[in-house]
Amino acid sequence: MSKQPEPKVSKGRENDTDPEKGLSKEEAEARTAQFGLNELELVKPENIWLIVLRQFNSVIVYILAAAGIVSFILGDELESFTIIAVILINAITGFTLEYNARQSMEALRKLDVTPARVIRDGQIQEIPSEQVTIGDILVLEAGDLVAADASIIERNQLRVDESALTGESLPSEKSLDPSYENAPLGDQHNNLFKGTAITDGNAKAIVTGIGQLTELGKIATMVHQAKRTATPLEGKLNSLTKVLIWVTLGMALAFLVVGLLRGQEIKQLIETAVALAIAAIPEGMSIVATVALAYGMLRLAEKKVIVKRLSAVETLGGTNVIFTDKTGTLTQNKIEVHALHFSGNDLTIRLHPQKKGLEAMEVITGDQKLIKSKEMQMLSMTGALANNAQLDGKNKKNLGDPVEVALLLFATACGIDINKLNNDYKRKAEKAFSSDTRIMATLHHAGSGYFISVKGAIEEVSALCSWENEEQRNKELEVSEVMAADGLRTLAFAYRQTNKKPGNNFTSEEKLTYLGLIGFLDPPRKEVTKSLNACHHAGIKIIMVTGDHPATSLKIAKEVKLVGEDEVLVLTGKDLESFDFNSETDRKKMMDCKVFARVNPAQKLDMIDFYQKQGDIVAMTGDGVNDAPALKKSDIGIAMGLRGTAVAAEAADMVLKDDSFASIVHAIEQGRVIFENIRKFIVFLLSCNMSEIFVVTFAGFLNVGNPLLPLQILFINIITDIFPALALGVGKDNEKLMKSAPRDPKKSLLEAADWKRILFYAMVMTASVLGCYWYATTGLGMNTAEGNTITFYALSLAQLLHVFNLHTGKRRFFNNEITRNKFIWMALILCIAIMLATYFIPLLRQVLSLQPMGIASLELILGAGIAPIIVIQAVRLLFPAYWEIKN
């Protein structure tokens, strides 16, 4: 990758701009020439042919290519073409995945296509967003996308949706008050950021950063710098390949040396040694792994999980740490009325929109009778009147501020007909919410009188109300503080009824009647707790990482049972700035914390890197632009498909179509199944291939003839190995996988115990087949050609039946995940049909040098083919804990 261009710094040039006249045309052109266009700079993409060539730059490809060349030289075009097909399929898959991964930056650029309104030469002009430059005065209204980073110089009731950058579920209220130094993005109330959206009000702002100088630009740079390493599966397969290389070379060399010492024909020795070398490398390993992963992808697609990279499925199965976003993943990404305080009573509720009337309101704590009280009706009515949102029952696309939408839904649950309420209470005036007054008030004409509805911050609303004494008011302020500490956004409500038409200052002409407080919360997803428990039993650590408020984050963590009710530890981005990761105290604090709030994109990268250096396999969920670098840096990035940005989806390895954490658990389970399947078929392939080598080499060492011809070895290697291995690779039955801890990511694909099992399986099959060959040629007096034929079919049958030795645990032989796998039976039927064809089709029999057989030969084949499975199962019964394939 080429070096990222250094952004040009403005050095305060925005301060030279006249706020009324803006930049002149000449000055704008000069600054554009100096600072460049307001667009995200792309690192020059890697040449497409280099990506293609890289797919062939691996040890296993070299071995397969050599095997193909040798097969062609030996005259076996079928073997040669099969190997070439394997190489091409894997290369095409790898190229497609890498090419898709490059689209992250293009998705970021798509945020730049909107126009922008600026003041130039004293006039408001609309220009392409890429022509905005340092010092331009942006003119913004509700619905606009912010074209560049800017500092607010004028604003009116301004609120901005910054969720893509900060993770905040609520729009951010903006003001002219300067932010404190090094404030997180969510706390920079006097600044606007490129790519965010104006939801309410209007503003003027002076541009301070464009292109790569913006917060969006910084994230774009991090997306490029966050590089993926090889997945655990890729690394393990590469390590296994290196082992196989040395085994292959050793066996082939030993056979050559022994043959030469005995004076055997050099050409035959070379042909057999090369055939052994080809047989030692399981050509089908890569393609079977690809098929197993692809089949897992199809099963996950049925669970609303779209996998972009094949190896991502297995990687997730080995994950032991998951960094999860809060908004929309653990919560429903919508604001609801959650807590109520009125007339000295407290009530917590949960709304069920699918129900109607009071049935839609579930009382969690408090007196059920309160929901029918007059105070509750007045509180809900006031919230519905001091409101500019709209409910769309047909299309379910409610319009307006999320808090005001929540108030309308709450009023509906209290039995209020919103349309009738608006007809009965005609609005005559409104005092819009502003950061100065911090209240919203509406005046309504109802019958012969007037009704005033007020909502806002408790300090301002309570100051407009009448109280028996100051202590009573202070108690309400304390209640509000407690609710805020619990992570709730609170609003106070008040009203006044009068027969006299109020004037312009209708909120302060007379004291209002205080109604109470409402606390709002983005409610947790119901299924999350069950999913988190499943992860806990599976030994997976879940960590919440969000840009939201610490108190809100901790409350949600407690609601979904991510942490205990007595948990108080929350680390913020500001805390992390002072962390020393070389300090044992700070490292322990980091490991103990499960809730991180107000975290910026760079800190997410640092956290992922911290856990990866601990040896963990880290998954990351996210939906916003701010999550893209972390999604790419993690071992497995998981983007949200419903609410997620294009940037997040492009940077991720997987996309959840339903944004559900439960889908992640399904993917983890599938990943574990796939890893077990991959290990099973590798054990199967290696034990089969090793038995082929042992049969030939041991026969050579014992000087009892050549029981298998090179072409017969190659045929067995393709037919009896590949199809059962494919069937093992698509198995899906193992209910115990999610009840054990993830495997140690540091361990190799095959451990010492696995290699011992492979050797044992191979030795048993070798002994049975060689015994059969010896008895046929010495006991029954058959010639070498007839012995070759018996050995060919006996070994083929032994290897086919060997698949039933690969079941896990202490399951019964006739009832396990192997016998319940329909693909196993299909593979066996197909392979037996092919083996019969080799005997009854003259051309195939001639090519493989097979001889006619009698009853005695058939009995030997059945005996030698069945004997290994009997021996192996007997040993498994005697030593079940050792010989089972553990998860």
mmCIF file of C-alpha atoms in Angstrom, residues 96-283:
data_model
loop_
_atom_site.group_PDB
_atom_site.id
_atom_site.type_symbol
_atom_site.label_atom_id
_atom_site.label_comp_id
_atom_site.label_asym_id
_atom_site.label_seq_id
_atom_site.Cartn_x
_atom_site.Cartn_y
_atom_site.Cartn_z
ATOM 1 C CA THR A 96 -13.327 -11.892 -5.071
ATOM 2 C CA LEU A 97 -13.066 -11.397 -1.313
ATOM 3 C CA GLU A 98 -10.034 -9.102 -1.522
ATOM 4 C CA TYR A 99 -11.596 -7.050 -4.290
ATOM 5 C CA ASN A 100 -14.769 -6.533 -2.236
ATOM 6 C CA ALA A 101 -12.727 -5.460 0.794
ATOM 7 C CA ARG A 102 -11.327 -2.530 -1.235
ATOM 8 C CA GLN A 103 -14.780 -0.967 -1.530
ATOM 9 C CA SER A 104 -14.752 0.561 1.995
ATOM 10 C CA MET A 105 -13.239 3.823 0.806
ATOM 11 C CA GLU A 106 -15.597 4.058 -2.150
ATOM 12 C CA ALA A 107 -18.502 3.793 0.285
ATOM 13 C CA LEU A 108 -17.026 6.669 2.293
ATOM 14 C CA ARG A 109 -16.787 8.796 -0.840
ATOM 15 C CA LYS A 110 -20.493 8.319 -1.507
ATOM 16 C CA LEU A 111 -21.200 10.529 1.501
ATOM 17 C CA ASP A 112 -19.720 13.461 -0.447
ATOM 18 C CA VAL A 113 -22.194 13.714 -3.329
ATOM 19 C CA THR A 114 -24.660 16.162 -1.746
ATOM 20 C CA PRO A 115 -24.660 19.888 -2.536
ATOM 21 C CA ALA A 116 -23.894 22.557 0.064
ATOM 22 C CA ARG A 117 -25.154 26.121 0.620
ATOM 23 C CA VAL A 118 -22.490 28.692 1.417
ATOM 24 C CA ILE A 119 -22.248 32.472 1.618
ATOM 25 C CA ARG A 120 -19.889 33.904 -0.998
ATOM 26 C CA ASP A 121 -19.619 37.541 -2.036
ATOM 27 C CA GLY A 122 -22.487 38.292 0.349
ATOM 28 C CA GLN A 123 -24.883 35.868 -1.401
ATOM 29 C CA ILE A 124 -26.117 32.403 -0.511
ATOM 30 C CA GLN A 125 -24.959 30.018 -3.214
ATOM 31 C CA GLU A 126 -25.433 26.274 -3.731
ATOM 32 C CA ILE A 127 -22.230 24.506 -4.740
ATOM 33 C CA PRO A 128 -21.020 20.880 -4.934
ATOM 34 C CA SER A 129 -19.829 19.751 -1.524
ATOM 35 C CA GLU A 130 -16.321 19.019 -2.804
ATOM 36 C CA GLN A 131 -15.883 22.742 -3.594
ATOM 37 C CA VAL A 132 -16.444 23.806 0.024
ATOM 38 C CA THR A 133 -13.180 25.137 1.453
ATOM 39 C CA ILE A 134 -11.644 26.359 4.705
ATOM 40 C CA GLY A 135 -13.369 29.527 5.922
ATOM 41 C CA ASP A 136 -16.601 29.051 3.960
ATOM 42 C CA ILE A 137 -19.806 29.987 5.795
ATOM 43 C CA LEU A 138 -22.215 27.017 5.650
ATOM 44 C CA VAL A 139 -25.954 27.747 5.713
ATOM 45 C CA LEU A 140 -27.774 24.741 7.168
ATOM 46 C CA GLU A 141 -31.405 23.754 7.704
ATOM 47 C CA ALA A 142 -33.266 20.672 8.898
ATOM 48 C CA GLY A 143 -32.664 17.773 6.515
ATOM 49 C CA ASP A 144 -29.240 18.954 5.317
ATOM 50 C CA LEU A 145 -26.094 16.850 5.468
ATOM 51 C CA VAL A 146 -23.141 18.760 6.876
ATOM 52 C CA ALA A 147 -20.590 19.140 4.062
ATOM 53 C CA ALA A 148 -17.478 19.719 6.222
ATOM 54 C CA ASP A 149 -16.332 20.074 9.815
ATOM 55 C CA ALA A 150 -17.354 23.522 11.033
ATOM 56 C CA SER A 151 -17.696 25.761 14.074
ATOM 57 C CA ILE A 152 -21.180 27.164 14.757
ATOM 58 C CA ILE A 153 -21.499 30.982 14.647
ATOM 59 C CA GLU A 154 -25.309 31.221 14.618
ATOM 60 C CA ARG A 155 -27.929 28.676 15.534
ATOM 61 C CA ASN A 156 -31.658 28.404 16.185
ATOM 62 C CA GLN A 157 -33.072 25.324 17.932
ATOM 63 C CA LEU A 158 -30.327 23.289 16.318
ATOM 64 C CA ARG A 159 -30.178 19.517 16.760
ATOM 65 C CA VAL A 160 -27.977 17.151 14.799
ATOM 66 C CA ASP A 161 -28.025 13.383 14.234
ATOM 67 C CA GLU A 162 -24.422 12.342 14.903
ATOM 68 C CA SER A 163 -25.111 8.634 15.460
ATOM 69 C CA ALA A 164 -22.920 7.533 12.545
ATOM 70 C CA LEU A 165 -19.912 9.182 14.204
ATOM 71 C CA THR A 166 -20.641 8.971 17.925
ATOM 72 C CA GLY A 167 -23.119 6.130 18.431
ATOM 73 C CA GLU A 168 -25.517 8.464 20.268
ATOM 74 C CA SER A 169 -29.104 7.289 19.765
ATOM 75 C CA LEU A 170 -30.564 10.785 20.372
ATOM 76 C CA PRO A 171 -29.930 13.915 18.284
ATOM 77 C CA SER A 172 -27.295 16.198 19.791
ATOM 78 C CA GLU A 173 -28.367 19.696 20.852
ATOM 79 C CA LYS A 174 -25.959 22.358 19.659
ATOM 80 C CA SER A 175 -24.999 25.656 21.244
ATOM 81 C CA LEU A 176 -22.443 28.459 20.911
ATOM 82 C CA ASP A 177 -20.747 27.602 24.196
ATOM 83 C CA PRO A 178 -17.188 26.372 23.549
ATOM 84 C CA SER A 179 -16.438 22.726 24.405
ATOM 85 C CA TYR A 180 -13.782 21.826 26.905
ATOM 86 C CA GLU A 181 -10.373 20.884 25.576
ATOM 87 C CA ASN A 182 -10.089 17.447 23.930
ATOM 88 C CA ALA A 183 -13.808 16.828 24.430
ATOM 89 C CA PRO A 184 -15.220 13.661 22.758
ATOM 90 C CA LEU A 185 -17.167 14.283 19.568
ATOM 91 C CA GLY A 186 -20.473 13.745 21.374
ATOM 92 C CA ASP A 187 -19.640 16.589 23.795
ATOM 93 C CA GLN A 188 -18.466 19.141 21.220
ATOM 94 C CA HIS A 189 -21.728 21.095 21.237
ATOM 95 C CA ASN A 190 -20.386 24.068 19.286
ATOM 96 C CA ASN A 191 -19.027 22.031 16.367
ATOM 97 C CA LEU A 192 -20.536 20.285 13.354
ATOM 98 C CA PHE A 193 -19.023 17.294 11.587
ATOM 99 C CA LYS A 194 -18.947 16.205 7.982
ATOM 100 C CA GLY A 195 -21.478 13.489 7.125
ATOM 101 C CA THR A 196 -23.863 14.209 10.029
ATOM 102 C CA ALA A 197 -27.459 15.352 9.461
ATOM 103 C CA ILE A 198 -29.432 18.385 10.722
ATOM 104 C CA THR A 199 -32.672 17.119 12.286
ATOM 105 C CA ASP A 200 -34.114 20.365 13.712
ATOM 106 C CA GLY A 201 -33.523 24.091 13.467
ATOM 107 C CA ASN A 202 -31.040 25.981 11.351
ATOM 108 C CA ALA A 203 -27.544 27.381 11.672
ATOM 109 C CA LYS A 204 -24.573 29.125 10.143
ATOM 110 C CA ALA A 205 -21.141 27.638 10.663
ATOM 111 C CA ILE A 206 -17.622 28.456 9.518
ATOM 112 C CA VAL A 207 -15.695 25.586 7.923
ATOM 113 C CA THR A 208 -12.645 24.479 9.905
ATOM 114 C CA GLY A 209 -11.805 21.189 8.219
ATOM 115 C CA ILE A 210 -12.282 19.607 4.799
ATOM 116 C CA GLY A 211 -11.465 16.258 3.206
ATOM 117 C CA GLN A 212 -8.935 14.298 5.243
ATOM 118 C CA LEU A 213 -8.884 17.073 7.887
ATOM 119 C CA THR A 214 -12.457 16.176 8.928
ATOM 120 C CA GLU A 215 -13.352 13.583 11.547
ATOM 121 C CA LEU A 216 -14.801 11.510 8.708
ATOM 122 C CA GLY A 217 -11.505 11.855 6.856
ATOM 123 C CA LYS A 218 -9.545 10.668 9.881
ATOM 124 C CA ILE A 219 -11.741 7.580 10.032
ATOM 125 C CA ALA A 220 -11.172 6.993 6.319
ATOM 126 C CA THR A 221 -7.436 7.012 6.961
ATOM 127 C CA MET A 222 -7.828 4.512 9.801
ATOM 128 C CA VAL A 223 -9.871 2.196 7.568
ATOM 129 C CA HIS A 224 -6.861 2.009 5.234
ATOM 130 C CA GLN A 225 -4.344 1.613 8.039
ATOM 131 C CA ALA A 226 -6.295 -1.121 9.854
ATOM 132 C CA LYS A 227 -4.948 -4.215 8.114
ATOM 133 C CA ARG A 228 -6.313 -7.712 8.364
ATOM 134 C CA THR A 229 -3.959 -10.521 9.160
ATOM 135 C CA ALA A 230 -4.495 -14.093 8.030
ATOM 136 C CA THR A 231 -7.484 -15.688 9.738
ATOM 137 C CA PRO A 232 -6.822 -18.410 12.335
ATOM 138 C CA LEU A 233 -8.041 -21.094 9.922
ATOM 139 C CA GLU A 234 -5.787 -19.869 7.105
ATOM 140 C CA GLY A 235 -2.811 -19.821 9.461
ATOM 141 C CA LYS A 236 -3.529 -23.316 10.762
ATOM 142 C CA LEU A 237 -3.925 -24.782 7.269
ATOM 143 C CA ASN A 238 -0.621 -23.189 6.252
ATOM 144 C CA SER A 239 1.125 -24.708 9.285
ATOM 145 C CA LEU A 240 -0.359 -28.120 8.520
ATOM 146 C CA THR A 241 0.829 -27.844 4.931
ATOM 147 C CA LYS A 242 4.427 -27.315 6.080
ATOM 148 C CA VAL A 243 4.233 -30.478 8.178
ATOM 149 C CA LEU A 244 2.893 -32.428 5.218
ATOM 150 C CA ILE A 245 5.758 -31.192 3.025
ATOM 151 C CA TRP A 246 8.371 -32.713 5.333
ATOM 152 C CA VAL A 247 6.390 -35.937 5.745
ATOM 153 C CA THR A 248 6.069 -36.211 1.966
ATOM 154 C CA LEU A 249 9.728 -35.566 1.271
ATOM 155 C CA GLY A 250 10.817 -37.961 4.000
ATOM 156 C CA MET A 251 8.615 -40.843 2.839
ATOM 157 C CA ALA A 252 9.457 -40.405 -0.858
ATOM 158 C CA LEU A 253 13.198 -40.159 -0.151
ATOM 159 C CA ALA A 254 13.150 -43.205 2.128
ATOM 160 C CA PHE A 255 11.377 -45.244 -0.526
ATOM 161 C CA LEU A 256 13.863 -44.182 -3.205
ATOM 162 C CA VAL A 257 16.892 -44.990 -1.051
ATOM 163 C CA VAL A 258 15.628 -48.449 -0.061
ATOM 164 C CA GLY A 259 14.684 -49.261 -3.639
ATOM 165 C CA LEU A 260 18.057 -48.181 -4.980
ATOM 166 C CA LEU A 261 19.878 -50.242 -2.357
ATOM 167 C CA ARG A 262 17.885 -53.287 -3.450
ATOM 168 C CA GLY A 263 18.676 -52.670 -7.104
ATOM 169 C CA GLN A 264 15.084 -52.032 -8.222
ATOM 170 C CA GLU A 265 14.353 -50.392 -11.594
ATOM 171 C CA ILE A 266 14.997 -46.642 -11.348
ATOM 172 C CA LYS A 267 12.042 -45.572 -13.522
ATOM 173 C CA GLN A 268 9.544 -47.583 -11.491
ATOM 174 C CA LEU A 269 11.034 -46.247 -8.274
ATOM 175 C CA ILE A 270 10.723 -42.650 -9.426
ATOM 176 C CA GLU A 271 7.135 -43.136 -10.609
ATOM 177 C CA THR A 272 6.091 -44.763 -7.341
ATOM 178 C CA ALA A 273 7.941 -42.203 -5.194
ATOM 179 C CA VAL A 274 6.298 -39.338 -7.057
ATOM 180 C CA ALA A 275 2.896 -40.991 -6.744
ATOM 181 C CA LEU A 276 3.488 -41.361 -3.006
ATOM 182 C CA ALA A 277 4.417 -37.692 -2.771
ATOM 183 C CA ILE A 278 1.200 -36.699 -4.551
ATOM 184 C CA ALA A 279 -0.871 -39.011 -2.373
ATOM 185 C CA ALA A 280 0.687 -37.610 0.809
ATOM 186 C CA ILE A 281 -0.692 -34.156 0.031
ATOM 187 C CA PRO A 282 -4.501 -34.278 0.323
ATOM 188 C CA GLU A 283 -5.347 -32.370 -2.842
#
